[in-house]
C-alpha cells in the first residue's frame, strides 16, 4: 500500500469526526452562524499567510527544479486565490480589512502555523511535504463531501463550497499526494516515522481549526 493510503487510513477517525462537526453540517445547510464564519475567515486569512511561507520553504528545500517550481507556483496560488476568496467573503460577511488586520491569531491558529513553520525549518523536504498534505487533502475531501450533499439554493457559503470542490484543486492535491509517495519510497525508516507523525499532527490541527471557530476561540488571558 502507498504511504498516502496508509496514513489516510490512520486519520480515518479524524476525517470522519470533521464530517460530522456542526461547522461542516451548518456550512452545508447554509445555517452556520455568521459570527462563527467571520471568526473562521479572519483566522484562515492569518493561516494562509503563514502557510504560503511554509510552501516557500518547501520550494527552497526541493531536491530538483521541477519540484522547486511546483511549490513556487503553489506559493503564488495560495496567496492569490485565497486572498481573492477572502476579499469576496470579507465584504459579503461584513468583515473590514482593518478589523481582520487588528485581529491576533487564535491559540489554535498560532499553534498550527507554528507547527508547520517549525517543521519546515527543522525537518527535511519529505517530512514538510507530509506536514502540509492534510491541508490540501482534507480540504479537498471535505469540499467534495460538502459539495455533493449541500443545500445550494440560497446558501450564503456556496462560493466557499465551490472553491474546494473545484477539479483543478483536486488535481493539485493529487500532485502533492504523488510527491509525498515518491519521497516515502526513498525515505529511511526514521524519516518515514517523522513523515507519518507530521501528517497525523497536521490532521489533528485541521479538526482543531474548525473546532476553534465553533468555540469562537480567543486567548483565555489577555
Ligand atoms: C485551516 C485550513 N486548512 C487548509 C486550508 C486549505 N488550503 C489552504 S492553502 C491551500 C493551498 C492552495 O491554496 C489550501 C488547500 C485552509 N484554507 N485552511
XYZ file of N, CA and C in Angstrom, residues 126-205:
240
model
N 10.876 15.988 2.630
C 9.875 14.899 2.692
C 8.929 15.071 3.878
N 9.490 15.372 5.030
C 8.667 15.497 6.238
C 7.766 16.732 6.134
N 8.295 17.794 5.571
C 7.496 19.021 5.482
C 6.354 18.862 4.477
N 6.609 18.170 3.376
C 5.528 17.949 2.413
C 4.442 17.069 3.051
N 4.867 16.101 3.873
C 3.877 15.272 4.580
C 3.063 16.128 5.564
N 3.710 17.136 6.135
C 3.007 18.007 7.103
C 1.969 18.911 6.431
N 2.241 19.320 5.180
C 1.257 20.197 4.515
C 0.181 19.404 3.762
N 0.407 18.111 3.585
C -0.568 17.333 2.804
C -1.997 17.362 3.387
N -2.191 17.229 4.702
C -3.578 17.269 5.208
C -4.311 18.565 4.871
N -3.573 19.658 4.834
C -4.188 20.942 4.480
C -4.852 20.839 3.104
N -4.150 20.254 2.152
C -4.696 20.107 0.800
C -5.748 18.990 0.758
N -5.360 17.856 1.272
C -6.154 16.636 1.048
C -7.460 16.652 1.841
N -7.385 17.009 3.109
C -8.619 17.029 3.907
C -9.595 18.062 3.344
N -9.052 19.221 2.925
C -9.953 20.242 2.361
C -10.605 19.761 1.078
N -9.833 19.039 0.281
C -10.389 18.540 -0.975
C -11.497 17.522 -0.691
N -11.238 16.596 0.243
C -12.243 15.566 0.553
C -13.473 16.184 1.236
N -13.220 17.066 2.184
C -14.347 17.708 2.875
C -15.122 18.578 1.866
N -14.377 19.259 0.996
C -15.007 20.107 -0.016
C -15.924 19.297 -0.929
N -15.436 18.149 -1.389
C -16.256 17.297 -2.271
C -17.482 16.797 -1.522
N -17.255 16.368 -0.279
C -18.365 15.856 0.533
C -19.445 16.944 0.711
N -18.995 18.134 1.045
C -19.961 19.217 1.267
C -20.701 19.531 -0.040
N -19.917 19.608 -1.131
C -20.497 19.959 -2.425
C -21.583 18.970 -2.832
N -21.296 17.672 -2.590
C -22.256 16.634 -3.012
C -23.532 16.636 -2.169
N -23.428 17.127 -0.937
C -24.584 16.987 -0.052
C -25.172 18.344 0.389
N -24.581 19.435 -0.100
C -25.033 20.750 0.380
C -26.368 21.184 -0.206
N -27.022 22.023 0.543
C -28.206 22.698 0.034
C -27.665 23.972 -0.620
N -27.729 24.012 -1.968
C -27.057 25.106 -2.681
C -27.921 26.369 -2.773
N -29.234 26.176 -2.976
C -30.110 27.345 -3.146
C -30.038 28.243 -1.923
N -29.736 29.500 -2.196
C -29.702 30.470 -1.102
C -28.724 30.136 0.009
N -27.705 29.375 -0.330
C -26.709 29.071 0.700
C -25.636 30.173 0.660
N -25.499 30.954 1.732
C -24.530 32.061 1.687
C -23.074 31.589 1.566
N -22.853 30.304 1.810
C -21.485 29.783 1.783
C -21.157 29.059 0.478
N -22.039 29.228 -0.511
C -21.899 28.488 -1.773
C -20.533 28.691 -2.431
N -20.051 29.916 -2.433
C -18.788 30.196 -3.121
C -17.611 29.472 -2.438
N -17.646 29.482 -1.143
C -16.603 28.745 -0.398
C -16.664 27.265 -0.777
N -17.884 26.735 -0.808
C -18.091 25.321 -1.110
C -17.543 24.983 -2.498
N -17.814 25.860 -3.461
C -17.377 25.593 -4.837
C -15.855 25.634 -4.984
N -15.211 26.516 -4.228
C -13.762 26.658 -4.337
C -13.060 25.346 -4.041
N -13.488 24.681 -2.960
C -12.744 23.499 -2.551
C -13.233 22.221 -3.226
N -14.290 22.325 -4.019
C -14.724 21.136 -4.769
C -14.285 21.244 -6.239
N -13.491 22.271 -6.558
C -13.036 22.523 -7.917
C -12.093 21.400 -8.404
N -12.324 20.848 -9.620
C -11.452 19.790 -10.145
C -9.976 20.218 -10.261
N -9.722 21.508 -10.542
C -8.325 21.992 -10.610
C -7.645 21.833 -9.258
N -8.431 22.108 -8.232
C -7.884 21.972 -6.880
C -7.567 20.503 -6.612
N -8.468 19.634 -7.024
C -8.252 18.196 -6.821
C -6.968 17.735 -7.539
N -6.730 18.289 -8.716
C -5.518 17.909 -9.464
C -4.264 18.316 -8.692
N -4.287 19.502 -8.082
C -3.090 19.915 -7.339
C -2.908 19.056 -6.083
N -4.014 18.606 -5.504
C -3.927 17.715 -4.338
C -3.300 16.379 -4.764
N -3.742 15.856 -5.898
C -3.197 14.580 -6.381
C -1.701 14.673 -6.648
N -1.275 15.817 -7.153
C 0.155 16.009 -7.404
C 0.939 15.922 -6.091
N 0.428 16.571 -5.059
C 1.154 16.572 -3.780
C 1.148 15.175 -3.148
N 0.042 14.465 -3.303
C -0.013 13.077 -2.797
C 1.091 12.254 -3.474
N 1.226 12.447 -4.775
C 2.230 11.697 -5.538
C 3.651 12.073 -5.095
N 3.877 13.357 -4.826
C 5.197 13.786 -4.343
C 5.499 13.119 -3.000
N 4.522 13.108 -2.106
C 4.725 12.504 -0.784
C 5.003 11.005 -0.937
N 4.278 10.337 -1.810
C 4.501 8.898 -2.014
C 5.900 8.609 -2.573
N 6.332 9.450 -3.499
C 7.693 9.299 -4.064
C 8.746 9.447 -2.971
N 8.566 10.466 -2.149
C 9.522 10.721 -1.067
C 9.528 9.565 -0.075
N 8.334 9.025 0.196
C 8.231 7.923 1.160
C 8.997 6.695 0.661
N 9.009 6.512 -0.659
C 9.695 5.333 -1.232
C 11.190 5.364 -0.965
N 11.767 6.564 -0.914
C 13.226 6.652 -0.742
C 13.616 7.051 0.687
N 12.611 7.168 1.567
C 12.908 7.622 2.940
C 13.435 6.481 3.807
N 14.264 6.857 4.792
C 14.708 5.875 5.787
C 13.539 5.563 6.718
N 13.697 4.500 7.514
C 12.640 4.123 8.462
C 12.360 5.290 9.424
N 13.438 5.910 9.849
C 13.305 7.016 10.806
C 12.564 8.212 10.177
N 12.907 8.489 8.933
C 12.250 9.615 8.261
C 10.771 9.321 7.986
N 10.503 8.047 7.623
C 9.109 7.650 7.381
C 8.258 7.890 8.630
N 8.843 7.585 9.784
C 8.134 7.774 11.063
C 7.816 9.263 11.246
N 8.809 10.101 10.939
C 8.592 11.552 11.081
C 7.522 12.044 10.103
N 7.528 11.476 8.909
C 6.513 11.865 7.910
C 5.117 11.504 8.416
N 5.021 10.298 8.959
C 3.742 9.817 9.478
C 3.232 10.695 10.628
N 4.169 11.005 11.537
C 3.792 11.845 12.690
C 3.356 13.233 12.243
N 4.086 13.787 11.283
C 3.763 15.143 10.809
C 2.378 15.146 10.152
N 2.094 14.116 9.367
C 0.794 14.028 8.697
C -0.331 13.919 9.731
N -0.101 13.097 10.737
C -1.139 12.904 11.758
C -1.366 14.186 12.558
N -0.272 14.811 12.956
C -0.385 16.048 13.767
C -1.133 17.134 12.989
N -0.774 17.315 11.736
C -1.441 18.353 10.937
C -2.936 18.028 10.783
N -3.274 16.737 10.707
C -4.689 16.357 10.590
C -5.446 16.698 11.876
N -4.776 16.479 13.005
C -5.415 16.887 14.275
C -5.676 18.390 14.266
N -4.679 19.137 13.784
C -4.854 20.597 13.741
C -5.986 21.007 12.800
